[in-house]
PDB file of C-alpha atoms in Angstrom:
ATOM      1  CA  MET A   1    -143.680 -48.401-191.609  1.00 51.00           C
ATOM      2  CA  LEU A   2    -145.006 -49.723-188.406  1.00 52.00           C
ATOM      3  CA  GLN A   3    -145.734 -47.486-185.543  1.00 51.00           C
ATOM      4  CA  ARG A   4    -144.789 -47.903-181.219  1.00 51.00           C
ATOM      5  CA  PRO A   5    -147.652 -48.911-179.312  1.00 50.00           C
ATOM      6  CA  LEU A   6    -149.939 -46.429-177.818  1.00 47.00           C
ATOM      7  CA  GLN A   7    -151.656 -46.530-173.610  1.00 48.00           C
ATOM      8  CA  SER A   8    -153.691 -44.275-173.690  1.00 48.00           C
ATOM      9  CA  VAL A   9    -154.493 -42.088-170.591  1.00 47.00           C
ATOM     10  CA  GLY A  10    -157.180 -39.313-170.518  1.00 48.00           C
ATOM     11  CA  ARG A  11    -157.091 -37.551-173.531  1.00 48.00           C
ATOM     12  CA  ARG A  12    -153.331 -38.258-173.353  1.00 50.00           C
ATOM     13  CA  ALA A  13    -151.567 -40.860-175.463  1.00 53.00           C
ATOM     14  CA  ILE A  14    -148.269 -41.348-174.362  1.00 52.00           C
ATOM     15  CA  SER A  15    -145.830 -44.862-174.819  1.00 58.00           C
ATOM     16  CA  LEU A  16    -145.558 -47.861-174.378  1.00 58.00           C
ATOM     17  CA  GLU A  17    -142.508 -47.129-173.596  1.00 60.00           C
ATOM     18  CA  ARG A  18    -142.449 -44.197-171.908  1.00 60.00           C
ATOM     19  CA  CYS A  19    -144.693 -45.795-169.525  1.00 55.00           C
ATOM     20  CA  THR A  20    -142.233 -48.630-168.380  1.00 61.00           C
ATOM     21  CA  ARG A  21    -139.320 -46.574-168.049  1.00 62.00           C
ATOM     22  CA  VAL A  22    -141.926 -43.993-165.724  1.00 53.00           C
ATOM     23  CA  GLN A  23    -142.988 -47.478-164.276  1.00 59.00           C
ATOM     24  CA  ARG A  24    -138.896 -48.227-164.014  1.00 62.00           C
ATOM     25  CA  ALA A  25    -137.974 -45.068-162.288  1.00 56.00           C
ATOM     26  CA  TRP A  26    -140.895 -45.053-159.796  1.00 54.00           C
ATOM     27  CA  ASN A  27    -139.691 -48.848-158.611  1.00 56.00           C
ATOM     28  CA  SER A  28    -136.386 -47.855-158.292  1.00 55.00           C
ATOM     29  CA  SER A  29    -137.212 -44.738-155.951  1.00 50.00           C
ATOM     30  CA  ALA A  30    -139.887 -46.997-153.769  1.00 47.00           C
ATOM     31  CA  ALA A  31    -136.454 -49.425-153.008  1.00 47.00           C
ATOM     32  CA  ILE A  32    -134.490 -46.396-152.343  1.00 46.00           C
ATOM     33  CA  SER A  33    -137.273 -45.107-149.421  1.00 47.00           C
ATOM     34  CA  PRO A  34    -139.742 -47.823-148.316  1.00 47.00           C
ATOM     35  CA  LYS A  35    -140.374 -46.141-146.100  1.00 52.00           C
ATOM     36  CA  PHE A  36    -143.288 -43.265-146.638  1.00 52.00           C
ATOM     37  CA  SER A  37    -143.350 -39.411-143.931  1.00 57.00           C
ATOM     38  CA  GLU A  38    -144.712 -39.396-141.081  1.00 58.00           C
ATOM     39  CA  PRO A  39    -148.147 -38.126-141.321  1.00 59.00           C
ATOM     40  CA  GLU A  40    -148.892 -35.172-140.669  1.00 61.00           C
ATOM     41  CA  TRP A  41    -151.868 -35.572-137.266  1.00 57.00           C
ATOM     42  CA  ALA A  42    -149.024 -37.255-135.687  1.00 62.00           C
ATOM     43  CA  THR A  43    -146.786 -34.466-135.703  1.00 66.00           C
ATOM     44  CA  ARG A  44    -149.913 -32.241-135.041  1.00 78.00           C
ATOM     45  CA  GLU A  45    -151.176 -33.980-131.716  1.00 85.00           C
ATOM     46  CA  GLU A  46    -150.751 -34.529-128.104  1.00 88.00           C
ATOM     47  CA  PRO A  47    -148.297 -37.826-127.622  1.00 88.00           C
ATOM     48  CA  VAL A  48    -150.935 -40.850-127.341  1.00 88.00           C
ATOM     49  CA  ALA A  49    -148.598 -42.758-124.876  1.00 89.00           C
ATOM     50  CA  GLU A  50    -149.603 -39.845-122.422  1.00 90.00           C
ATOM     51  CA  TYR A  51    -153.048 -41.522-122.151  1.00 90.00           C
ATOM     52  CA  ALA A  52    -151.681 -44.594-120.797  1.00 85.00           C
ATOM     53  CA  THR A  53    -149.781 -42.756-117.957  1.00 87.00           C
ATOM     54  CA  GLU A  54    -152.355 -41.986-115.217  1.00 86.00           C
ATOM     55  CA  ARG A  55    -150.851 -38.746-114.283  1.00 87.00           C
ATOM     56  CA  GLY A  56    -151.001 -38.110-118.124  1.00 91.00           C
ATOM     57  CA  TYR A  57    -153.941 -37.320-120.260  1.00 94.00           C
ATOM     58  CA  ILE A  58    -156.930 -38.245-119.578  1.00 93.00           C
ATOM     59  CA  GLU A  59    -159.241 -39.187-122.160  1.00 92.00           C
ATOM     60  CA  ILE A  60    -161.808 -36.820-123.186  1.00 94.00           C
ATOM     61  CA  SER A  61    -164.607 -38.464-126.386  1.00 94.00           C
ATOM     62  CA  VAL A  62    -167.096 -36.199-128.607  1.00 96.00           C
ATOM     63  CA  GLY A  63    -170.936 -35.897-126.981  1.00 96.00           C
ATOM     64  CA  GLN A  64    -169.637 -37.055-123.203  1.00 96.00           C
ATOM     65  CA  ASP A  65    -171.057 -35.112-120.539  1.00 96.00           C
ATOM     66  CA  LEU A  66    -168.487 -33.466-118.366  1.00 94.00           C
ATOM     67  CA  GLY A  67    -170.063 -31.086-115.388  1.00 93.00           C
ATOM     68  CA  GLY A  68    -172.302 -29.640-117.324  1.00 96.00           C
ATOM     69  CA  TYR A  69    -171.395 -29.571-120.130  1.00 97.00           C
ATOM     70  CA  THR A  70    -171.488 -31.869-123.797  1.00 97.00           C
ATOM     71  CA  VAL A  71    -168.429 -31.841-125.466  1.00 97.00           C
ATOM     72  CA  LEU A  72    -168.513 -30.790-129.027  1.00 97.00           C
ATOM     73  CA  ARG A  73    -165.233 -31.109-130.373  1.00 95.00           C
ATOM     74  CA  LYS A  74    -161.304 -30.274-129.674  1.00 94.00           C
ATOM     75  CA  LEU A  75    -159.576 -27.512-129.591  1.00 91.00           C
ATOM     76  CA  GLY A  76    -156.236 -28.474-128.918  1.00 89.00           C
ATOM     77  CA  TRP A  77    -153.878 -29.275-126.715  1.00 91.00           C
ATOM     78  CA  GLY A  78    -150.399 -28.859-124.078  1.00 88.00           C
ATOM     79  CA  THR A  79    -147.513 -30.518-122.149  1.00 88.00           C
ATOM     80  CA  GLY A  80    -150.375 -30.098-119.399  1.00 89.00           C
ATOM     81  CA  SER A  81    -153.667 -30.666-120.521  1.00 92.00           C
ATOM     82  CA  THR A  82    -156.206 -30.640-123.790  1.00 94.00           C
ATOM     83  CA  VAL A  83    -158.468 -28.103-124.331  1.00 94.00           C
ATOM     84  CA  TRP A  84    -162.346 -29.154-125.754  1.00 96.00           C
ATOM     85  CA  LEU A  85    -165.227 -26.822-127.027  1.00 96.00           C
ATOM     86  CA  ALA A  86    -168.392 -27.521-124.792  1.00 97.00           C
ATOM     87  CA  GLN A  87    -171.596 -26.485-124.787  1.00 97.00           C
ATOM     88  CA  ARG A  88    -173.349 -25.716-121.010  1.00 97.00           C
ATOM     89  CA  LYS A  89    -176.872 -27.766-120.725  1.00 96.00           C
ATOM     90  CA  SER A  90    -178.837 -25.356-119.260  1.00 95.00           C
ATOM     91  CA  ASP A  91    -178.299 -22.100-120.749  1.00 95.00           C
ATOM     92  CA  TRP A  92    -175.994 -23.994-123.921  1.00 95.00           C
ATOM     93  CA  VAL A  93    -173.707 -20.919-123.862  1.00 95.00           C
ATOM     94  CA  TYR A  94    -169.989 -22.086-125.739  1.00 96.00           C
ATOM     95  CA  ALA A  95    -168.007 -22.590-123.376  1.00 96.00           C
ATOM     96  CA  ALA A  96    -163.633 -23.774-123.664  1.00 96.00           C
ATOM     97  CA  LEU A  97    -162.859 -27.257-122.048  1.00 97.00           C
ATOM     98  CA  LYS A  98    -159.463 -26.930-120.435  1.00 95.00           C
ATOM     99  CA  ALA A  99    -158.731 -30.891-119.009  1.00 94.00           C
ATOM    100  CA  THR A 100    -155.631 -30.699-117.549  1.00 92.00           C
ATOM    101  CA  LYS A 101    -153.122 -33.629-116.307  1.00 90.00           C
ATOM    102  CA  GLY A 102    -153.337 -35.587-113.296  1.00 86.00           C
ATOM    103  CA  ILE A 103    -152.512 -32.848-110.555  1.00 80.00           C
ATOM    104  CA  GLU A 104    -152.566 -34.344-107.730  1.00 75.00           C
ATOM    105  CA  GLN A 105    -148.417 -35.390-106.732  1.00 73.00           C
ATOM    106  CA  ASP A 106    -147.666 -31.561-108.090  1.00 73.00           C
ATOM    107  CA  PRO A 107    -146.736 -29.229-105.418  1.00 73.00           C
ATOM    108  CA  THR A 108    -148.567 -26.145-104.256  1.00 74.00           C
ATOM    109  CA  ASP A 109    -146.707 -23.984-106.184  1.00 71.00           C
ATOM    110  CA  SER A 110    -146.974 -25.846-109.376  1.00 76.00           C
ATOM    111  CA  PRO A 111    -148.077 -23.551-112.698  1.00 77.00           C
ATOM    112  CA  ARG A 112    -151.644 -25.663-112.885  1.00 76.00           C
ATOM    113  CA  ARG A 113    -152.062 -25.277-109.459  1.00 77.00           C
ATOM    114  CA  GLN A 114    -151.864 -21.891-109.331  1.00 85.00           C
ATOM    115  CA  GLU A 115    -154.176 -21.046-112.751  1.00 87.00           C
ATOM    116  CA  LEU A 116    -156.883 -21.636-111.548  1.00 86.00           C
ATOM    117  CA  ALA A 117    -156.449 -19.872-108.561  1.00 86.00           C
ATOM    118  CA  PHE A 118    -155.568 -17.000-111.358  1.00 85.00           C
ATOM    119  CA  LEU A 119    -158.399 -17.580-112.883  1.00 88.00           C
ATOM    120  CA  GLN A 120    -161.385 -17.130-109.425  1.00 86.00           C
ATOM    121  CA  ARG A 121    -159.379 -13.914-109.193  1.00 85.00           C
ATOM    122  CA  THR A 122    -159.209 -12.703-112.595  1.00 83.00           C
ATOM    123  CA  ARG A 123    -163.040 -13.149-112.135  1.00 82.00           C
ATOM    124  CA  THR A 124    -164.121 -10.842-108.950  1.00 81.00           C
ATOM    125  CA  GLN A 125    -162.296  -8.263-110.769  1.00 79.00           C
ATOM    126  CA  PRO A 126    -164.601  -5.660-111.577  1.00 80.00           C
ATOM    127  CA  PRO A 127    -165.239  -5.596-114.962  1.00 81.00           C
ATOM    128  CA  SER A 128    -164.654  -1.407-115.983  1.00 81.00           C
ATOM    129  CA  HIS A 129    -160.885  -1.912-116.384  1.00 75.00           C
ATOM    130  CA  PRO A 130    -160.353  -1.802-120.196  1.00 73.00           C
ATOM    131  CA  GLY A 131    -158.872  -5.203-120.199  1.00 71.00           C
ATOM    132  CA  HIS A 132    -161.376  -7.086-118.804  1.00 76.00           C
ATOM    133  CA  ALA A 133    -162.563  -8.138-121.810  1.00 76.00           C
ATOM    134  CA  ARG A 134    -159.152  -8.835-123.500  1.00 74.00           C
ATOM    135  CA  ILE A 135    -158.802 -12.200-120.872  1.00 79.00           C
ATOM    136  CA  SER A 136    -161.098 -15.481-120.671  1.00 83.00           C
ATOM    137  CA  HIS A 137    -163.174 -15.843-117.818  1.00 88.00           C
ATOM    138  CA  LEU A 138    -164.061 -18.751-116.100  1.00 93.00           C
ATOM    139  CA  TYR A 139    -166.906 -20.505-116.367  1.00 95.00           C
ATOM    140  CA  ASP A 140    -166.962 -23.409-113.532  1.00 95.00           C
ATOM    141  CA  ALA A 141    -163.992 -25.562-112.960  1.00 93.00           C
ATOM    142  CA  PHE A 142    -164.052 -29.434-111.342  1.00 93.00           C
ATOM    143  CA  ALA A 143    -162.627 -32.338-111.008  1.00 90.00           C
ATOM    144  CA  HIS A 144    -163.051 -34.951-113.739  1.00 91.00           C
ATOM    145  CA  PRO A 145    -165.210 -37.424-112.195  1.00 88.00           C
ATOM    146  CA  HIS A 146    -163.139 -40.359-113.496  1.00 86.00           C
ATOM    147  CA  SER A 147    -159.689 -39.478-111.952  1.00 85.00           C
ATOM    148  CA  ARG A 148    -157.777 -40.566-109.920  1.00 81.00           C
ATOM    149  CA  ALA A 149    -154.556 -38.794-110.021  1.00 84.00           C
ATOM    150  CA  GLY A 150    -156.493 -35.232-109.812  1.00 84.00           C
ATOM    151  CA  HIS A 151    -157.367 -34.315-113.153  1.00 91.00           C
ATOM    152  CA  GLN A 152    -158.906 -30.699-113.439  1.00 91.00           C
ATOM    153  CA  CYS A 153    -161.523 -29.556-115.514  1.00 94.00           C
ATOM    154  CA  LEU A 154    -161.386 -25.383-116.499  1.00 95.00           C
ATOM    155  CA  ALA A 155    -164.069 -24.104-118.291  1.00 96.00           C
ATOM    156  CA  THR A 156    -163.473 -20.990-119.909  1.00 95.00           C
ATOM    157  CA  GLU A 157    -165.101 -18.396-122.472  1.00 92.00           C
ATOM    158  CA  PRO A 158    -163.641 -19.508-126.128  1.00 90.00           C
ATOM    159  CA  LEU A 159    -161.379 -17.944-127.840  1.00 81.00           C
ATOM    160  CA  SER A 160    -160.305 -17.088-131.099  1.00 70.00           C
ATOM    161  CA  GLN A 161    -157.191 -19.060-132.940  1.00 66.00           C
ATOM    162  CA  HIS A 162    -153.613 -18.387-131.491  1.00 63.00           C
ATOM    163  CA  LEU A 163    -151.424 -16.276-134.375  1.00 61.00           C
ATOM    164  CA  ALA A 164    -149.106 -19.462-135.622  1.00 66.00           C
ATOM    165  CA  LEU A 165    -152.998 -21.153-136.934  1.00 66.00           C
ATOM    166  CA  LEU A 166    -153.051 -17.687-138.047  1.00 62.00           C
ATOM    167  CA  ALA A 167    -150.762 -17.422-140.374  1.00 64.00           C
ATOM    168  CA  GLU A 168    -150.645 -20.534-141.752  1.00 66.00           C
ATOM    169  CA  HIS A 169    -154.577 -20.290-142.664  1.00 62.00           C
ATOM    170  CA  ARG A 170    -155.020 -16.208-143.434  1.00 58.00           C
ATOM    171  CA  CYS A 171    -151.068 -14.955-144.019  1.00 61.00           C
ATOM    172  CA  ARG A 172    -149.804 -16.718-147.160  1.00 60.00           C
ATOM    173  CA  ASP A 173    -151.751 -14.737-149.474  1.00 58.00           C
ATOM    174  CA  ARG A 174    -153.131 -11.138-147.812  1.00 60.00           C
ATOM    175  CA  PRO A 175    -149.338  -9.985-145.823  1.00 59.00           C
ATOM    176  CA  ALA A 176    -150.966  -6.837-145.112  1.00 58.00           C
ATOM    177  CA  SER A 177    -154.101  -8.283-144.292  1.00 62.00           C
ATOM    178  CA  CYS A 178    -152.452 -10.367-141.443  1.00 63.00           C
ATOM    179  CA  ALA A 179    -149.747  -8.267-140.390  1.00 60.00           C
ATOM    180  CA  THR A 180    -153.054  -5.751-139.414  1.00 66.00           C
ATOM    181  CA  SER A 181    -154.740  -8.791-137.679  1.00 61.00           C
ATOM    182  CA  CYS A 182    -151.438  -9.152-136.197  1.00 63.00           C
ATOM    183  CA  ALA A 183    -151.340  -5.596-135.142  1.00 64.00           C
ATOM    184  CA  ARG A 184    -155.409  -6.180-133.476  1.00 65.00           C
ATOM    185  CA  CYS A 185    -154.644  -9.582-131.574  1.00 62.00           C
ATOM    186  CA  SER A 186    -151.016  -7.568-129.987  1.00 62.00           C
ATOM    187  CA  ARG A 187    -152.696  -4.303-128.914  1.00 61.00           C
ATOM    188  CA  ARG A 188    -155.460  -6.317-127.215  1.00 60.00           C
ATOM    189  CA  SER A 189    -153.070  -8.812-125.313  1.00 58.00           C
ATOM    190  CA  ILE A 190    -151.812  -5.835-123.651  1.00 57.00           C
ATOM    191  CA  PHE A 191    -154.907  -4.934-122.649  1.00 55.00           C
ATOM    192  CA  GLY A 192    -155.627  -8.291-121.624  1.00 52.00           C
ATOM    193  CA  THR A 193    -151.983  -8.646-120.018  1.00 57.00           C
ATOM    194  CA  GLU A 194    -151.699  -5.402-118.024  1.00 54.00           C
ATOM    195  CA  SER A 195    -155.384  -6.414-116.309  1.00 52.00           C
ATOM    196  CA  ALA A 196    -153.898  -9.769-115.827  1.00 53.00           C
ATOM    197  CA  THR A 197    -151.479  -8.873-113.504  1.00 56.00           C
ATOM    198  CA  SER A 198    -152.859  -5.973-112.391  1.00 56.00           C
ATOM    199  CA  CYS A 199    -155.384  -8.031-110.688  1.00 53.00           C
ATOM    200  CA  THR A 200    -152.311 -10.170-108.909  1.00 51.00           C
ATOM    201  CA  ARG A 201    -151.151  -7.347-107.353  1.00 47.00           C
ATOM    202  CA  THR A 202    -153.814  -6.229-105.743  1.00 46.00           C
TER     203      THR A 202
END
Protein backbone atom coordinates (compact mmCIF):
# COMPACT_ATOMS: atom_id res chain seq x y z
CA MET A 1 0.00 0.00 0.00
CA LEU A 2 1.42 3.37 -1.06
CA GLN A 3 1.78 6.04 1.57
CA ARG A 4 1.40 9.74 0.98
CA PRO A 5 4.69 11.63 0.86
CA LEU A 6 5.65 13.42 4.05
CA GLN A 7 7.40 16.73 4.47
CA SER A 8 9.53 17.18 7.57
CA VAL A 9 9.14 20.38 9.54
CA GLY A 10 11.56 20.45 12.46
CA ARG A 11 10.81 17.31 14.45
CA ARG A 12 7.30 16.92 13.07
CA ALA A 13 6.29 15.31 9.83
CA ILE A 14 3.13 16.56 8.14
CA SER A 15 1.53 15.42 4.94
CA LEU A 16 1.94 17.30 1.69
CA GLU A 17 -1.85 17.53 1.50
CA ARG A 18 -1.97 19.42 4.80
CA CYS A 19 0.79 21.76 3.63
CA THR A 20 -1.29 22.53 0.55
CA ARG A 21 -4.37 23.31 2.65
CA VAL A 22 -2.41 25.65 4.90
CA GLN A 23 -0.91 27.43 1.91
CA ARG A 24 -4.34 27.81 0.31
CA ALA A 25 -5.80 29.26 3.52
CA TRP A 26 -2.90 31.70 3.82
CA ASN A 27 -3.33 32.88 0.25
CA SER A 28 -7.05 33.45 0.71
CA SER A 29 -6.59 35.41 3.94
CA ALA A 30 -3.91 37.56 2.32
CA ALA A 31 -6.25 38.30 -0.56
CA ILE A 32 -8.99 39.39 1.81
CA SER A 33 -6.71 41.56 4.00
CA PRO A 34 -3.83 42.74 1.82
CA LYS A 35 -2.83 45.54 4.22
CA PHE A 36 -1.04 44.84 7.46
CA SER A 37 -1.88 46.72 10.62
CA GLU A 38 -0.15 49.99 11.36
CA PRO A 39 3.18 49.51 13.17
CA GLU A 40 3.12 50.15 16.90
CA TRP A 41 5.67 52.97 16.77
CA ALA A 42 3.43 54.95 14.40
CA THR A 43 0.70 55.18 17.05
CA ARG A 44 3.06 55.80 19.96
CA GLU A 45 5.24 58.54 18.47
CA GLU A 46 4.47 62.15 17.65
CA PRO A 47 3.06 62.98 14.17
CA VAL A 48 6.08 63.29 11.89
CA ALA A 49 4.23 65.81 9.70
CA GLU A 50 4.35 68.37 12.52
CA TYR A 51 8.11 68.66 12.13
CA ALA A 52 7.56 70.25 8.72
CA THR A 53 5.75 73.30 10.09
CA GLU A 54 7.71 76.23 11.50
CA ARG A 55 5.70 76.28 14.73
CA GLY A 56 5.65 72.51 15.12
CA TYR A 57 8.16 70.18 16.73
CA ILE A 58 11.83 71.01 16.29
CA GLU A 59 14.33 68.34 15.29
CA ILE A 60 16.56 66.96 18.04
CA SER A 61 18.94 64.03 17.73
CA VAL A 62 20.84 61.82 20.16
CA GLY A 63 24.33 63.19 20.81
CA GLN A 64 23.32 66.76 20.04
CA ASP A 65 24.59 69.54 22.32
CA LEU A 66 21.96 72.04 23.46
CA GLY A 67 22.60 74.80 25.97
CA GLY A 68 25.37 72.90 27.73
CA TYR A 69 23.46 69.59 27.72
CA THR A 70 24.16 66.45 25.70
CA VAL A 71 21.06 64.62 24.46
CA LEU A 72 21.18 60.92 25.40
CA ARG A 73 17.81 59.43 24.46
CA LYS A 74 14.17 60.24 23.91
CA LEU A 75 11.80 60.01 26.87
CA GLY A 76 8.47 60.88 25.28
CA TRP A 77 6.33 63.52 23.67
CA GLY A 78 3.15 65.51 24.13
CA THR A 79 0.90 67.70 22.05
CA GLY A 80 3.18 70.68 22.63
CA SER A 81 6.68 69.27 23.07
CA THR A 82 9.13 66.39 22.94
CA VAL A 83 11.12 65.34 26.02
CA TRP A 84 14.68 64.00 26.05
CA LEU A 85 17.05 62.60 28.63
CA ALA A 86 20.14 64.81 28.68
CA GLN A 87 23.28 65.24 30.73
CA ARG A 88 24.75 68.56 31.79
CA LYS A 89 28.33 68.74 30.57
CA SER A 90 29.58 70.86 33.46
CA ASP A 91 28.83 68.36 36.25
CA TRP A 92 27.26 65.29 34.50
CA VAL A 93 23.87 65.85 36.15
CA TYR A 94 20.97 64.18 34.33
CA ALA A 95 18.03 66.29 33.22
CA ALA A 96 14.76 65.98 31.34
CA LEU A 97 15.10 68.35 28.40
CA LYS A 98 11.73 69.52 27.13
CA ALA A 99 11.73 71.08 23.66
CA THR A 100 8.48 72.94 23.09
CA LYS A 101 6.82 73.77 19.82
CA GLY A 102 7.26 77.30 18.50
CA ILE A 103 5.57 79.77 20.86
CA GLU A 104 6.57 83.05 19.21
CA GLN A 105 2.99 83.75 18.12
CA ASP A 106 1.32 82.38 21.26
CA PRO A 107 -0.54 84.88 23.48
CA THR A 108 1.13 85.85 26.74
CA ASP A 109 -1.41 83.87 28.76
CA SER A 110 -0.94 80.63 26.80
CA PRO A 111 -0.08 77.55 28.91
CA ARG A 112 3.25 77.09 27.16
CA ARG A 113 4.36 80.62 28.01
CA GLN A 114 3.10 80.33 31.58
CA GLU A 115 4.95 77.07 32.19
CA LEU A 116 8.35 78.75 32.32
CA ALA A 117 7.10 81.44 34.72
CA PHE A 118 5.59 78.74 36.94
CA LEU A 119 8.80 76.68 37.02
CA GLN A 120 10.87 79.76 37.81
CA ARG A 121 8.59 80.55 40.72
CA THR A 122 8.65 77.04 42.19
CA ARG A 123 12.45 77.09 42.06
CA THR A 124 12.55 80.01 44.50
CA GLN A 125 10.32 78.37 47.12
CA PRO A 126 11.82 77.08 50.41
CA PRO A 127 12.59 73.35 50.43
CA SER A 128 10.98 72.94 53.86
CA HIS A 129 7.54 72.29 52.35
CA PRO A 130 6.64 68.54 52.43
CA GLY A 131 5.81 68.58 48.74
CA HIS A 132 8.95 70.39 47.61
CA ALA A 133 10.73 67.13 46.80
CA ARG A 134 7.68 65.76 44.96
CA ILE A 135 7.74 68.16 42.02
CA SER A 136 10.21 68.58 39.19
CA HIS A 137 12.40 71.66 39.55
CA LEU A 138 13.84 73.81 36.80
CA TYR A 139 17.57 73.66 36.06
CA ASP A 140 17.83 75.89 33.01
CA ALA A 141 15.72 77.51 30.31
CA PHE A 142 17.00 78.68 26.95
CA ALA A 143 15.88 79.22 23.38
CA HIS A 144 16.71 76.56 20.83
CA PRO A 145 19.72 77.92 18.88
CA HIS A 146 18.28 77.02 15.47
CA SER A 147 14.70 78.15 16.06
CA ARG A 148 13.01 80.99 14.24
CA ALA A 149 9.62 80.47 15.89
CA GLY A 150 10.44 80.66 19.59
CA HIS A 151 11.12 77.01 20.43
CA GLN A 152 12.03 76.79 24.12
CA CYS A 153 14.15 74.21 25.90
CA LEU A 154 13.36 73.58 29.58
CA ALA A 155 15.83 71.46 31.56
CA THR A 156 14.22 69.99 34.68
CA GLU A 157 14.82 67.17 37.13
CA PRO A 158 13.96 63.82 35.49
CA LEU A 159 11.09 61.92 37.06
CA SER A 160 9.96 58.29 36.92
CA GLN A 161 7.59 56.81 34.34
CA HIS A 162 3.95 57.88 34.28
CA LEU A 163 1.11 55.71 35.57
CA ALA A 164 0.08 54.43 32.13
CA LEU A 165 3.49 52.84 31.56
CA LEU A 166 3.56 51.59 35.13
CA ALA A 167 0.26 49.81 34.58
CA GLU A 168 1.36 48.41 31.23
CA HIS A 169 4.73 46.96 32.24
CA ARG A 170 4.47 46.21 35.95
CA CYS A 171 0.84 45.40 36.66
CA ARG A 172 0.09 42.51 34.34
CA ASP A 173 1.01 39.73 36.75
CA ARG A 174 1.26 41.65 40.04
CA PRO A 175 -1.98 43.57 40.63
CA ALA A 176 -1.37 43.95 44.37
CA SER A 177 2.09 45.42 43.81
CA CYS A 178 0.65 47.71 41.15
CA ALA A 179 -2.04 48.99 43.51
CA THR A 180 0.59 49.78 46.13
CA SER A 181 2.76 51.60 43.59
CA CYS A 182 -0.20 53.62 42.29
CA ALA A 183 -1.22 54.58 45.82
CA ARG A 184 2.33 55.70 46.58
CA CYS A 185 2.46 57.75 43.37
CA SER A 186 -0.91 59.32 44.15
CA ARG A 187 0.24 60.31 47.63
CA ARG A 188 3.36 61.95 46.23
CA SER A 189 1.29 63.71 43.59
CA ILE A 190 -0.98 65.18 46.25
CA PHE A 191 2.00 66.58 48.17
CA GLY A 192 3.50 67.93 44.96
CA THR A 193 0.26 69.53 43.83
CA GLU A 194 -0.24 71.18 47.21
CA SER A 195 3.31 72.54 47.09
CA ALA A 196 2.84 73.88 43.57
CA THR A 197 -0.49 75.55 44.29
CA SER A 198 0.75 77.12 47.52
CA CYS A 199 3.65 78.84 45.77
CA THR A 200 1.36 80.24 43.08
CA ARG A 201 -0.93 81.75 45.71
CA THR A 202 1.91 83.59 47.47
